[in-house]
C-alpha cells in the first residue's frame, strides 16, 4: 500500500475502528491487527524535536513526495502511571502502560502472570508522545514514522 493510503487508513482506524472495518471491507487495506503489529515494531521517539525526529520527519515528507509548506507537531501528554488491558476482536490481549510499549498475550491468565512478573521491575509510562507532519495543501495530518 502507498504511504498516503496507509496513513489515511491508520487515521480512520484510530478515530473509529468500526468505520475502518466497513471501509476495509469495501476498499481493502491493512487489517487492524496488521496496523497494530507494524506500530509495535517501530522504534520509540526521542522526546522533543531532536535531530533523529527531524530526520524521521524529512523521510516522511520524502515518502509522500511533498515539497510545499508544512508544519511539524509534537504532543507530549502526561499520563497517569497505570497498566490497562483490552481484548481485541481476534482474542489477543493487549497490555498498555509500560514504558517499553504495548505487550501482547493470548489469555487473561497470561495477563495476570505478566503483571505479577513485571510488577516489581516494570517501568510504567508517564507520557505518550506523537509527532506529525501537517501539510498545508493536503487535508490531513501524517504521523511521522520512526
Tab-separated table of C-alpha atoms in Angstrom:
chain	number	residue	atom	x	y	z
A	1	UNK	CA	0.000	0.000	0.000
A	2	UNK	CA	1.118	3.574	-0.590
A	3	UNK	CA	2.163	5.660	2.403
A	4	UNK	CA	-0.685	8.118	1.826
A	5	UNK	CA	-3.266	5.299	1.768
A	6	UNK	CA	-1.664	3.674	4.835
A	7	UNK	CA	-1.720	6.999	6.700
A	8	UNK	CA	-5.375	7.573	5.809
A	9	UNK	CA	-6.314	4.055	6.915
A	10	UNK	CA	-4.379	4.427	10.167
A	11	UNK	CA	-6.039	7.771	10.896
A	12	UNK	CA	-9.517	6.386	10.153
A	13	UNK	CA	-8.870	3.302	12.293
A	14	UNK	CA	-7.647	5.427	15.208
A	15	UNK	CA	-10.802	7.574	15.105
A	16	UNK	CA	-13.266	4.730	14.578
A	17	UNK	CA	-12.225	1.077	14.312
A	18	UNK	CA	-15.782	0.167	13.276
A	19	UNK	CA	-15.800	2.737	10.452
A	20	UNK	CA	-12.416	1.423	9.314
A	21	UNK	CA	-13.717	-2.166	9.282
A	22	UNK	CA	-16.515	-1.043	6.930
A	23	UNK	CA	-14.039	0.898	4.769
A	24	UNK	CA	-11.651	-2.083	4.735
A	25	UNK	CA	-14.452	-4.436	3.659
A	26	UNK	CA	-15.215	-2.282	0.607
A	27	UNK	CA	-11.828	-0.808	-0.334
A	28	UNK	CA	-9.142	-3.036	1.182
A	29	UNK	CA	-6.110	-2.007	3.187
A	30	UNK	CA	-4.264	-3.459	6.145
A	31	UNK	CA	-6.149	-5.270	8.878
A	32	UNK	CA	-6.364	-3.596	12.285
A	33	UNK	CA	-4.085	-6.302	13.635
A	34	UNK	CA	-1.539	-5.676	10.855
A	35	UNK	CA	-1.533	-1.951	11.673
A	36	UNK	CA	-1.005	-2.723	15.357
A	37	UNK	CA	1.810	-5.194	14.588
A	38	UNK	CA	3.599	-2.561	12.484
A	39	UNK	CA	3.303	0.001	15.295
A	40	UNK	CA	4.739	-2.487	17.811
A	41	UNK	CA	7.831	-2.985	15.621
A	42	UNK	CA	8.617	0.717	15.277
A	43	UNK	CA	11.305	2.306	17.446
A	44	UNK	CA	10.258	4.836	20.077
A	45	UNK	CA	10.639	8.576	19.512
A	46	UNK	CA	13.085	10.713	21.384
A	47	UNK	CA	11.468	13.437	23.487
A	48	UNK	CA	11.002	16.826	21.800
A	49	UNK	CA	12.407	17.997	18.480
A	50	UNK	CA	15.664	16.069	18.242
A	51	UNK	CA	17.904	15.578	15.220
A	52	UNK	CA	16.631	11.988	14.833
A	53	UNK	CA	12.989	13.108	14.952
A	54	UNK	CA	13.648	15.798	12.320
A	55	UNK	CA	15.323	13.161	10.100
A	56	UNK	CA	12.244	10.938	10.509
A	57	UNK	CA	10.000	13.873	9.547
A	58	UNK	CA	12.138	14.528	6.453
A	59	UNK	CA	11.842	10.857	5.471
A	60	UNK	CA	8.050	11.021	5.880
A	61	UNK	CA	7.934	14.078	3.602
A	62	UNK	CA	10.135	12.313	1.004
A	63	UNK	CA	7.855	9.237	1.055
A	64	UNK	CA	4.851	11.496	0.467
A	65	UNK	CA	6.724	13.259	-2.391
A	66	UNK	CA	5.761	16.631	-0.939
A	67	UNK	CA	7.597	19.925	-1.471
A	68	UNK	CA	5.123	22.550	-0.207
A	69	UNK	CA	4.701	24.383	3.088
A	70	UNK	CA	4.395	22.289	6.222
A	71	UNK	CA	4.308	22.340	9.992
A	72	UNK	CA	5.718	19.811	12.434
A	73	UNK	CA	3.686	18.914	15.517
A	74	UNK	CA	4.761	17.250	18.709
A	75	UNK	CA	2.453	16.174	21.514
A	76	UNK	CA	3.932	15.056	24.806
A	77	UNK	CA	0.941	14.316	27.040
A	78	UNK	CA	1.325	13.342	30.691
A	79	UNK	CA	-0.266	10.054	31.735
A	80	UNK	CA	-1.413	8.578	34.999
A	81	UNK	CA	1.016	5.708	35.689
A	82	UNK	CA	-1.049	2.524	35.383
A	83	UNK	CA	-1.483	-0.645	33.364
A	84	UNK	CA	-4.598	-1.241	31.285
A	85	UNK	CA	-5.724	-4.242	29.264
A	86	UNK	CA	-8.119	-4.848	26.432
A	87	UNK	CA	-9.080	-7.775	24.265
A	88	UNK	CA	-9.162	-7.257	20.514
A	89	UNK	CA	-11.563	-8.913	18.072
A	90	UNK	CA	-9.008	-11.669	17.342
A	91	UNK	CA	-8.928	-12.721	21.009
A	92	UNK	CA	-5.476	-11.228	21.640
A	93	UNK	CA	-4.957	-9.403	24.951
A	94	UNK	CA	-3.023	-6.126	24.857
A	95	UNK	CA	-1.402	-4.696	27.999
A	96	UNK	CA	-0.790	-0.930	27.823
A	97	UNK	CA	1.032	1.412	30.148
A	98	UNK	CA	4.571	0.030	30.202
A	99	UNK	CA	7.340	2.400	29.107
A	100	UNK	CA	8.695	-0.269	26.732
A	101	UNK	CA	5.411	-0.214	24.802
A	102	UNK	CA	2.345	-2.435	24.414
A	103	UNK	CA	2.648	-6.130	25.237
A	104	UNK	CA	0.572	-8.886	23.633
A	105	UNK	CA	-0.575	-12.084	25.335
A	106	UNK	CA	-3.069	-14.770	24.360
A	107	UNK	CA	-5.155	-15.272	27.516
A	108	UNK	CA	-6.315	-13.458	30.629
A	109	UNK	CA	-4.237	-15.859	32.721
A	110	UNK	CA	-1.165	-14.747	30.762
A	111	UNK	CA	-2.113	-11.135	31.526
A	112	UNK	CA	-2.200	-11.951	35.255
A	113	UNK	CA	1.187	-13.718	35.082
A	114	UNK	CA	2.711	-10.882	33.061
A	115	UNK	CA	1.571	-8.274	35.557
A	116	UNK	CA	2.790	-10.352	38.524
A	117	UNK	CA	6.168	-10.965	36.855
A	118	UNK	CA	6.593	-7.331	35.877
A	119	UNK	CA	5.110	-5.759	38.996
A	120	UNK	CA	8.434	-5.210	40.752
A	121	UNK	CA	10.521	-4.437	37.678
A	122	UNK	CA	8.134	-2.734	35.255
A	123	UNK	CA	8.715	0.899	34.358
A	124	UNK	CA	5.289	2.476	33.891
A	125	UNK	CA	4.925	5.113	31.189
A	126	UNK	CA	4.257	8.657	32.364
A	127	UNK	CA	3.930	10.252	28.906
A	128	UNK	CA	2.556	9.477	25.466
A	129	UNK	CA	4.325	11.119	22.539
A	130	UNK	CA	3.091	11.749	18.999
A	131	UNK	CA	4.859	13.551	16.180
A	132	UNK	CA	3.202	14.530	12.902
A	133	UNK	CA	3.707	16.492	9.696
A	134	UNK	CA	0.855	18.825	8.738
A	135	UNK	CA	0.839	19.625	5.011
A	136	UNK	CA	-0.696	22.968	4.022
A	137	UNK	CA	-2.234	21.956	0.688
A	138	UNK	CA	-3.369	18.422	1.621
A	139	UNK	CA	-6.125	17.541	4.020
A	140	UNK	CA	-4.895	15.572	6.968
A	141	UNK	CA	-2.063	15.037	9.352
A	142	UNK	CA	0.564	12.402	8.624
A	143	UNK	CA	2.193	10.593	11.561
A	144	UNK	CA	5.971	10.645	11.480
A	145	UNK	CA	7.024	7.021	11.234
A	146	UNK	CA	10.107	6.213	13.288
